[in-house]
mmCIF file of C-alpha atoms in Angstrom:
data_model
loop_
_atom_site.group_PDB
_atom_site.id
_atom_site.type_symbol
_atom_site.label_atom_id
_atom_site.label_comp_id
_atom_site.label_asym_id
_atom_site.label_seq_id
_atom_site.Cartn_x
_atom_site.Cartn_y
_atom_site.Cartn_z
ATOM 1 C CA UNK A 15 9.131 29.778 -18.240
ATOM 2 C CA UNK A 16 11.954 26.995 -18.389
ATOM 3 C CA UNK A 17 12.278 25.375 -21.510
ATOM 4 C CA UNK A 18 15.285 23.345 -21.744
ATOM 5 C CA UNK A 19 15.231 19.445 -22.450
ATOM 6 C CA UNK A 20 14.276 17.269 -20.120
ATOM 7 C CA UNK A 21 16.529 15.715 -18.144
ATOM 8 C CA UNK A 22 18.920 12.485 -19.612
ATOM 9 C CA UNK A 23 18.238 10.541 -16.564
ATOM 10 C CA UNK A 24 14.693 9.835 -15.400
ATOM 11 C CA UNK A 25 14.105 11.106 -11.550
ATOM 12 C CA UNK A 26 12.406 8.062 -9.522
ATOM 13 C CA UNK A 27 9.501 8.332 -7.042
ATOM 14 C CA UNK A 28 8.253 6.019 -4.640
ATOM 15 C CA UNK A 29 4.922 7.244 -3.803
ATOM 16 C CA UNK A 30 2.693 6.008 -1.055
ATOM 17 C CA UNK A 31 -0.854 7.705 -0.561
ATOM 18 C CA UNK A 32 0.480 9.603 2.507
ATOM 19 C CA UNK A 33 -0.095 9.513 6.998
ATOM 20 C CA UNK A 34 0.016 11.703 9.460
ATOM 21 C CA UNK A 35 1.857 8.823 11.422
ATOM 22 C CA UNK A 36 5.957 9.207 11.190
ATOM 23 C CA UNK A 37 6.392 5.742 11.455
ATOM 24 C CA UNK A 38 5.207 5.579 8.049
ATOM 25 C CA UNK A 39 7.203 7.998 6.304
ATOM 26 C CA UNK A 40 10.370 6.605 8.162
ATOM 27 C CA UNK A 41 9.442 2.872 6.410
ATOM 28 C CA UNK A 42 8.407 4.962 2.799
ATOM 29 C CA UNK A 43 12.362 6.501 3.148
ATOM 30 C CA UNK A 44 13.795 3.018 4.453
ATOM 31 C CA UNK A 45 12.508 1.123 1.496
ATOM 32 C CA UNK A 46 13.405 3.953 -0.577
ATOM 33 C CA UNK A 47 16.888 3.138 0.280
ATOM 34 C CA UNK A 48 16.360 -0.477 -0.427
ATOM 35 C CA UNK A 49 14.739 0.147 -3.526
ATOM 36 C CA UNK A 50 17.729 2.546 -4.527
ATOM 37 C CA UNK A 51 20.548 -0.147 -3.828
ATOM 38 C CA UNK A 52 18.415 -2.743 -5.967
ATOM 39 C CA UNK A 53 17.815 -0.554 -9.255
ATOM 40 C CA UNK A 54 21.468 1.134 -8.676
ATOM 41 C CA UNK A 55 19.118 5.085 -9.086
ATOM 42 C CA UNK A 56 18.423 7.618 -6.846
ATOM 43 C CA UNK A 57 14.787 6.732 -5.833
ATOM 44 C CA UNK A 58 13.161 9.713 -3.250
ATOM 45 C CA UNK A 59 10.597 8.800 -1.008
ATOM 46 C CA UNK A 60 7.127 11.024 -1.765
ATOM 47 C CA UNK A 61 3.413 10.808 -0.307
ATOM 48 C CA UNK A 62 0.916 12.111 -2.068
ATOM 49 C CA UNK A 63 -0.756 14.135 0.813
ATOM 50 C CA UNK A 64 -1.029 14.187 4.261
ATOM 51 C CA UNK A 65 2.421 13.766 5.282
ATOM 52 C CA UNK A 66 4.206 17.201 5.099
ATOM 53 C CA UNK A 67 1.847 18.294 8.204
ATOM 54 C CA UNK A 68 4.476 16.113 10.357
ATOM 55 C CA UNK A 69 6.979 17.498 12.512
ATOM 56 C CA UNK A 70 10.500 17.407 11.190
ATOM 57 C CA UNK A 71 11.689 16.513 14.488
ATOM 58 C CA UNK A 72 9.394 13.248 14.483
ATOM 59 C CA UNK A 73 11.237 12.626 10.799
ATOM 60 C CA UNK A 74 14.955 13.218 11.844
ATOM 61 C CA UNK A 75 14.354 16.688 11.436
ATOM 62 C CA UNK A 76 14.018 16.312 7.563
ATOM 63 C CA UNK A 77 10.661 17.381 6.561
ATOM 64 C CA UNK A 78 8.098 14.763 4.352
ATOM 65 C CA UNK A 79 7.729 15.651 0.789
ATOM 66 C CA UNK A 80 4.392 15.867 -0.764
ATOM 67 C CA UNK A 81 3.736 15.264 -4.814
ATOM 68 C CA UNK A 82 3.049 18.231 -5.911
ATOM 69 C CA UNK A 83 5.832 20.827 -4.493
ATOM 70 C CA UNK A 84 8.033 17.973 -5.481
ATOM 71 C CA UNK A 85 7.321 18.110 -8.990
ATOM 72 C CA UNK A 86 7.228 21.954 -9.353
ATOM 73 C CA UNK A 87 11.041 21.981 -7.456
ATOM 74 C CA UNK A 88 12.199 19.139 -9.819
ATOM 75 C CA UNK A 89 10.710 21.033 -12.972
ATOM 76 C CA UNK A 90 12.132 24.279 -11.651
ATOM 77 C CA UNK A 91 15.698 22.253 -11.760
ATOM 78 C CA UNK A 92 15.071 21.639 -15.328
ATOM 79 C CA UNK A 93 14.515 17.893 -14.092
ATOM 80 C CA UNK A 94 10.933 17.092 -16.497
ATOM 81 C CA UNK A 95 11.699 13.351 -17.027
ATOM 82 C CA UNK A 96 9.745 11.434 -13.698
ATOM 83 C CA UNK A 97 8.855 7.917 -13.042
ATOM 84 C CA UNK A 98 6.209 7.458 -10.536
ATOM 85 C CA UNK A 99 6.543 3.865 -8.701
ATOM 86 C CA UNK A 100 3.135 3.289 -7.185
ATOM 87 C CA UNK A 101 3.156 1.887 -3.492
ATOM 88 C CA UNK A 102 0.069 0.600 -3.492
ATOM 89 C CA UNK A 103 -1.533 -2.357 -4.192
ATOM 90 C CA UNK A 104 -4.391 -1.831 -6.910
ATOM 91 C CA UNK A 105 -5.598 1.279 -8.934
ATOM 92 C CA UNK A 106 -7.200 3.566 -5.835
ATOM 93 C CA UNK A 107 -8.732 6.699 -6.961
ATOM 94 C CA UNK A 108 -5.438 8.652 -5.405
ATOM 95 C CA UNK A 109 -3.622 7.091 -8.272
ATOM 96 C CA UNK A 110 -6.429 6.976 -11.269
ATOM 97 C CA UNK A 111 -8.050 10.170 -10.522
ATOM 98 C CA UNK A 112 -5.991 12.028 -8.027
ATOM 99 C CA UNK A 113 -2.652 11.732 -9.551
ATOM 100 C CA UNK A 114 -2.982 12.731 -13.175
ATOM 101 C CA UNK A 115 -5.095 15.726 -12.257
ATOM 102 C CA UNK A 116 -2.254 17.407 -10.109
ATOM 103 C CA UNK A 117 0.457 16.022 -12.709
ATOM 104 C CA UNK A 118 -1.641 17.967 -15.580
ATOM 105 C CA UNK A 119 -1.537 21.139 -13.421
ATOM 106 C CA UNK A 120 1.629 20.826 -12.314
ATOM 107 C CA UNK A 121 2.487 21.084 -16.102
ATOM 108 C CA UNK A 122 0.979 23.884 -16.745
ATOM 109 C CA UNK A 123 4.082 26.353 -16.692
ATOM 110 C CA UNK A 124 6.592 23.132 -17.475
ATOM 111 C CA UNK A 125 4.710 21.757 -20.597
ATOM 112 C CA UNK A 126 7.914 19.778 -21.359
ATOM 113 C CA UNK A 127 7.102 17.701 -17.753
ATOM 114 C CA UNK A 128 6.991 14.091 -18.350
ATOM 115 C CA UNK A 129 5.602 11.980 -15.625
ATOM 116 C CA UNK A 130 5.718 8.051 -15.935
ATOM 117 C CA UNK A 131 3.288 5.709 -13.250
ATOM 118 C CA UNK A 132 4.501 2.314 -13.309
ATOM 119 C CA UNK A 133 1.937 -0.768 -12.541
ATOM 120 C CA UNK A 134 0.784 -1.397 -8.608
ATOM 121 C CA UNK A 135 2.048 -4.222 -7.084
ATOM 122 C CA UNK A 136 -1.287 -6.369 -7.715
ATOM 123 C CA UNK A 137 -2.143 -7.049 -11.411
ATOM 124 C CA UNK A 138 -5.563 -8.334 -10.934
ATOM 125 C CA UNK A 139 -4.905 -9.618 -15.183
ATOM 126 C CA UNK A 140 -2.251 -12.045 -14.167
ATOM 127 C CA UNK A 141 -3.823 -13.917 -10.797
ATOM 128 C CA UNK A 142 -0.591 -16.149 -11.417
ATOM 129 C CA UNK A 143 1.429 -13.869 -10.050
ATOM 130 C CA UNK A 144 1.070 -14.442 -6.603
ATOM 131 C CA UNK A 145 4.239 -12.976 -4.911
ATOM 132 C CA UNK A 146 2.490 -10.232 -3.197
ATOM 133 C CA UNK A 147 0.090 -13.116 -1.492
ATOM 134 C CA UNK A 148 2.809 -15.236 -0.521
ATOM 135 C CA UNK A 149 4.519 -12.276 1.421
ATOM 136 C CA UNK A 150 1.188 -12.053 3.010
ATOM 137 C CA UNK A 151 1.510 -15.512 3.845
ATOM 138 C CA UNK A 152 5.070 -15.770 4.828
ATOM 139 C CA UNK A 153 4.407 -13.023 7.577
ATOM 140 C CA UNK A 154 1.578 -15.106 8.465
ATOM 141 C CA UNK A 155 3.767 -18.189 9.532
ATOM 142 C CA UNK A 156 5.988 -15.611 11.337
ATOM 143 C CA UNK A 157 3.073 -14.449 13.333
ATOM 144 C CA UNK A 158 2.049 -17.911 14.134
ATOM 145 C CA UNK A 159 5.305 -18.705 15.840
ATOM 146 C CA UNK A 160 5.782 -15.824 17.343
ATOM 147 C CA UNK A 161 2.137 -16.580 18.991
ATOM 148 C CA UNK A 162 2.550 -20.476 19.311
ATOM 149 C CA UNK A 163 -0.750 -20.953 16.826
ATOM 150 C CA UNK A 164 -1.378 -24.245 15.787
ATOM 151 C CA UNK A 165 -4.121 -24.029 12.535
ATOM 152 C CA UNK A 166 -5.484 -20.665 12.690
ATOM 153 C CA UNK A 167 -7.989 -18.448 11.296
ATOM 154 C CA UNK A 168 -7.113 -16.052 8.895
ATOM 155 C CA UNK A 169 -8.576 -12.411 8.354
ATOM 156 C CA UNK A 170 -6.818 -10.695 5.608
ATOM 157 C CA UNK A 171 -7.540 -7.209 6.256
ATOM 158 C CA UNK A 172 -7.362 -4.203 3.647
ATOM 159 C CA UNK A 173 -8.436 -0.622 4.293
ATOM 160 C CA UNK A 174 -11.351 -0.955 2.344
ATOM 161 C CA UNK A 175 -12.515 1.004 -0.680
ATOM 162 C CA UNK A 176 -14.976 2.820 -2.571
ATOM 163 C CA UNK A 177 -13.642 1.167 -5.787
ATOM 164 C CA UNK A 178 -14.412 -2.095 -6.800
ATOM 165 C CA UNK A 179 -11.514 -2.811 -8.810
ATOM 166 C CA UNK A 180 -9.235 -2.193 -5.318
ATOM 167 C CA UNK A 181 -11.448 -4.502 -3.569
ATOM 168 C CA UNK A 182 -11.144 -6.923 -6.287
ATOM 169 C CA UNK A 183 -7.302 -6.649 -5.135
ATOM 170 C CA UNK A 184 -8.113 -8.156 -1.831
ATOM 171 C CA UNK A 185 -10.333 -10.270 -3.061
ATOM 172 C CA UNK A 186 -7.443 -12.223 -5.106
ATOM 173 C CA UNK A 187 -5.030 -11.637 -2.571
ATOM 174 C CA UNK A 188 -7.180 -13.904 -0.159
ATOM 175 C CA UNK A 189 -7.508 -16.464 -2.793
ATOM 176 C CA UNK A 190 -4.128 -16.565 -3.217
ATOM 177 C CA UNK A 191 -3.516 -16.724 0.391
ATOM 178 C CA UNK A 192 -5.979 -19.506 0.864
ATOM 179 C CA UNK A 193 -3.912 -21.200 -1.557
ATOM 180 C CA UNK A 194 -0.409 -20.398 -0.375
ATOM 181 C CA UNK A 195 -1.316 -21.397 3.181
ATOM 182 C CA UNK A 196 -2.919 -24.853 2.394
ATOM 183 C CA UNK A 197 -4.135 -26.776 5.275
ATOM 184 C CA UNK A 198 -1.709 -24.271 7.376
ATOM 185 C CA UNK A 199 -5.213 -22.400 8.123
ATOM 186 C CA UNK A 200 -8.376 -23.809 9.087
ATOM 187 C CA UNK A 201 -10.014 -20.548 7.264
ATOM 188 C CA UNK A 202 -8.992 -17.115 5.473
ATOM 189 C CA UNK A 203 -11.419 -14.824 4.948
ATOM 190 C CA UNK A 204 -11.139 -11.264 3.271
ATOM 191 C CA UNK A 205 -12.329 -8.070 5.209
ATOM 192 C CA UNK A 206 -11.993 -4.455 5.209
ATOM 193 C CA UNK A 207 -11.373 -1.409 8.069
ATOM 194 C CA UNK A 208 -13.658 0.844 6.398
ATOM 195 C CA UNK A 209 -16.580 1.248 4.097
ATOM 196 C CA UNK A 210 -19.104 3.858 2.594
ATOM 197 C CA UNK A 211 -22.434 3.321 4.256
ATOM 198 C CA UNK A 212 -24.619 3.233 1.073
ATOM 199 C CA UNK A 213 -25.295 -0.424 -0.537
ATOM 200 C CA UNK A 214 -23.057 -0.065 -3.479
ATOM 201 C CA UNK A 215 -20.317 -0.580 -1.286
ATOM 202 C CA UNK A 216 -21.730 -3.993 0.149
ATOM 203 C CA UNK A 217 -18.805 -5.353 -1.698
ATOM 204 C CA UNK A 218 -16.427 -3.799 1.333
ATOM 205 C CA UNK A 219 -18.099 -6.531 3.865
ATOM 206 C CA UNK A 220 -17.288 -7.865 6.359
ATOM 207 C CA UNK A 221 -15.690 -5.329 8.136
ATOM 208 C CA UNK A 222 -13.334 -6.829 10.357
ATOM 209 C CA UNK A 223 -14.999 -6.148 13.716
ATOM 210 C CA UNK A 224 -18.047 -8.016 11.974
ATOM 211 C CA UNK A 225 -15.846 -10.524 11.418
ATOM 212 C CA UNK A 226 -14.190 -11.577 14.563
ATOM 213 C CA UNK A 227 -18.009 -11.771 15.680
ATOM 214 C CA UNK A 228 -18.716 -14.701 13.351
ATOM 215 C CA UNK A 229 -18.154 -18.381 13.541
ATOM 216 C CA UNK A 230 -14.277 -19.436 13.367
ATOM 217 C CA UNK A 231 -13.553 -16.136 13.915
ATOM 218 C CA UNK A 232 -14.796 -15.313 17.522
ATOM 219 C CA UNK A 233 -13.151 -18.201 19.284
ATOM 220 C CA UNK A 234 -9.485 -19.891 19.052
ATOM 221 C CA UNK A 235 -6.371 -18.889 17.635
ATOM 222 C CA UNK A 236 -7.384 -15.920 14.484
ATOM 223 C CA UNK A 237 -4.387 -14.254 12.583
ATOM 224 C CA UNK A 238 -5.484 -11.230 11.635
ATOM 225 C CA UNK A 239 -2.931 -10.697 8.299
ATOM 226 C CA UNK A 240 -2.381 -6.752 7.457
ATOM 227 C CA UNK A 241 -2.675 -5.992 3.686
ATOM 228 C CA UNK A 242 -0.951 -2.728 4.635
ATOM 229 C CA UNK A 243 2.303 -1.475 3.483
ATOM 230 C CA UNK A 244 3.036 0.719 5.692
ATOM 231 C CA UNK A 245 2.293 1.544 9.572
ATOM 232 C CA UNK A 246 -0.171 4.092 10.186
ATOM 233 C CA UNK A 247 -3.529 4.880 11.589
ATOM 234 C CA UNK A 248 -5.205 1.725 10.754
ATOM 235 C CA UNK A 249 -1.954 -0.320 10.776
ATOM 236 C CA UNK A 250 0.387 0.614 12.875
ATOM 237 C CA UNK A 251 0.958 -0.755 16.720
ATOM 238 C CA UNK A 252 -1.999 0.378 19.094
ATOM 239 C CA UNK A 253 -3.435 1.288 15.630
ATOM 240 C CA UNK A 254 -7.550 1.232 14.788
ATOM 241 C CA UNK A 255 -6.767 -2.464 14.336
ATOM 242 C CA UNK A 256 -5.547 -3.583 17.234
ATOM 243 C CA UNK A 257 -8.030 -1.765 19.049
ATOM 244 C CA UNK A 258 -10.640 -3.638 17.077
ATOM 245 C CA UNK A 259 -9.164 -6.695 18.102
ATOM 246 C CA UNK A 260 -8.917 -6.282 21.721
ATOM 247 C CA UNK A 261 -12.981 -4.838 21.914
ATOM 248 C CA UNK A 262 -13.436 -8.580 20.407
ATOM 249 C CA UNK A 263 -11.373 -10.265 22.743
ATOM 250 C CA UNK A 264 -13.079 -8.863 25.151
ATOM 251 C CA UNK A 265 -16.341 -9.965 23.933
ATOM 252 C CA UNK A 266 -15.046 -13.479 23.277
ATOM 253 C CA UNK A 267 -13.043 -14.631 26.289
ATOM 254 C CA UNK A 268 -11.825 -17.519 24.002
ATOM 255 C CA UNK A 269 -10.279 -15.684 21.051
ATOM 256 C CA UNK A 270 -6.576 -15.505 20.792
ATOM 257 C CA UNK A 271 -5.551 -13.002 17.885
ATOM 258 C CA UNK A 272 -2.254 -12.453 16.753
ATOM 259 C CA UNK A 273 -1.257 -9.890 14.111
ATOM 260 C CA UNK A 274 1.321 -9.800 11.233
ATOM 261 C CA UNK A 275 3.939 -7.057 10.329
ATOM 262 C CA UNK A 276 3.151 -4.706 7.399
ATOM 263 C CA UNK A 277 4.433 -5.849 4.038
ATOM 264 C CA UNK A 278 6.757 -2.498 3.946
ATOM 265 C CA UNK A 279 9.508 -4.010 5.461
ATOM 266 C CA UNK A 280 9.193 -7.581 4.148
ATOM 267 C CA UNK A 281 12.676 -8.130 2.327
ATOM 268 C CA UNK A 282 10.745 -9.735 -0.698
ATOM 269 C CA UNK A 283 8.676 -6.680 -1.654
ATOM 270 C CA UNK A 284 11.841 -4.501 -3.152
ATOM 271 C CA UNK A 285 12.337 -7.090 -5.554
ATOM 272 C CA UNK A 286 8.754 -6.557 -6.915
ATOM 273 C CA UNK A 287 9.170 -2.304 -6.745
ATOM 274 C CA UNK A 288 12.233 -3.309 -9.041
ATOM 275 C CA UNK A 289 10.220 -4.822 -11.705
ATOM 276 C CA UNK A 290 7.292 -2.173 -11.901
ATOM 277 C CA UNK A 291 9.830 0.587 -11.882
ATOM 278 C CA UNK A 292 11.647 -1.244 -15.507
ATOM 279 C CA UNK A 293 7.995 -1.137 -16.425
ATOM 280 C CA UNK A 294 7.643 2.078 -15.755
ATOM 281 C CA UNK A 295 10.616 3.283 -17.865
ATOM 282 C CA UNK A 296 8.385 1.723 -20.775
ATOM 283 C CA UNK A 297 5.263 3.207 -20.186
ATOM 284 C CA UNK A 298 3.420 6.442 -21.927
ATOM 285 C CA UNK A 299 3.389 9.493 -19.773
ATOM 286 C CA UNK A 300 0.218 10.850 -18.104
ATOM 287 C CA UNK A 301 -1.225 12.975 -21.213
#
């Protein structure tokens, strides 16, 4: 069993929740890169699951890294000092739950492993902070003149969750959009892509399909704003959202949609990974 010191120099993650789409571990490894430049430290790109299933020749023929085999190769270097930055936007189970369970058993033969989780991007404490929301709504404007929209609808769209502190996420995020966007929009609304069918997760509604069925929604010019970071199933082009889209274009011969990029590769978002990953240096490791 190793049991040298941990490392002088603190190994950085960027860790997204994972796809089986490559165009999403290509834009985790791009803003990797970006995210390296700015905090002048190697950063490596991880998922938590999902991803290493990809081809390596879909991925430049270098194969997606996963959390767990990461850790256990960087503790088998004698590397024990890691700072996780969080690509998400609120506290999903992957990183409450998920997360610290794997990093205790990844421990078990390294008990000197130290793993560090900065803050998400969203700090539902601080609804000031609205930098997230306005790079929602500056890819909004860039949607509406790419499309030629005059005062559109908005539908910010999440994936949905299970959680209600995630959806409370969204929920500000809207607000904050609503805010940002001014008499811009005629109407933003929150919605989700998926939800649990039991009650408790009412708070998940409207879905979006539901949504581009309803009044201001299912006629004129809608936006349909991705709270995604990344492209993937749900996200990414000719993804489940799109195709939701188009079934309610068809239904509504007078809806025009248009749909923003995902906040991944929005130039603004690396400064805000910067500033949760000098948080991170100063917060307690997972026990």
């Amino acid at each position: 069993m190793p049991n040298s010191p941990p490392s002088p120099e603190p190994v950085v993650l960027l860790v997204d929740n994972g796809s089986l789409e490559p165009a999403s571990t290509l834009g985790l490894r791009a803003l990797a890169k970006q995210l390296e430049l700015a905090a002048k430290c190697p950063v490596r790109p991880v998922s938590l699951l999902h991803s290493s299933t990809i081809d390596p020749a879909l991925l430049g023929n270098k194969p997606a890294e996963i959390l767990v085999p990461t850790l256990r190769a960087l503790a088998s270097a004698g590397k024990f000092d890691i700072v996780i930055v969080p690509l998400f936007f609120g506290p999903s189970g992957a990183l409450t739950d998920y997360l610290p369970e794997r990093v205790r058993h990844s421990r078990q033969p390294w008990p000197n492993l130290r793993v560090r989780v900065a803050p998400c991007l969203v700090d539902t404490t601080k609804p000031d902070d609205n930098r997230i929301a306005a790079l929602l709504a500056d890819r909004v404007h860039d949607c509406a003149t790419r499309n030629n929209f005059g005062r559109p609808a908005i539908a910010v769209v999440d994936h949905g969750s299970p959680l209600p502190t995630v959806n409370a996420v969204r929920e500000l995020v809207a607000h904050q959009v609503r805010r940002l966007l001014g008499d811009f929009a005629r109407v933003v609304a929150p919605c989700s892509m998926e939800r649990r069918p039991e009650p408790e997760y009412d708070f998940n509604e409207p879905l979006l399909e539901k949504l581009l069925d309803t009044p201001g929604f299912s006629a004129g010019e809608v936006i349909v704003a991705k709270m995604f970071l990344l492209p993937g199933r749900h996200a990414g082009p000719g993804g489940d959202i799109e195709k939701i889209a188009h079934a309610a274009k068809a239904r509504h011969p007078n809806l025009k949609i248009g749909f923003t990029e995902t906040l991944g590769s929005h130039e603004g978002l690396v400064a805000i990974l910067r500033e949760r990953l000098e948080q991170g240096l100063n917060i307690n490791p997972i026990e």
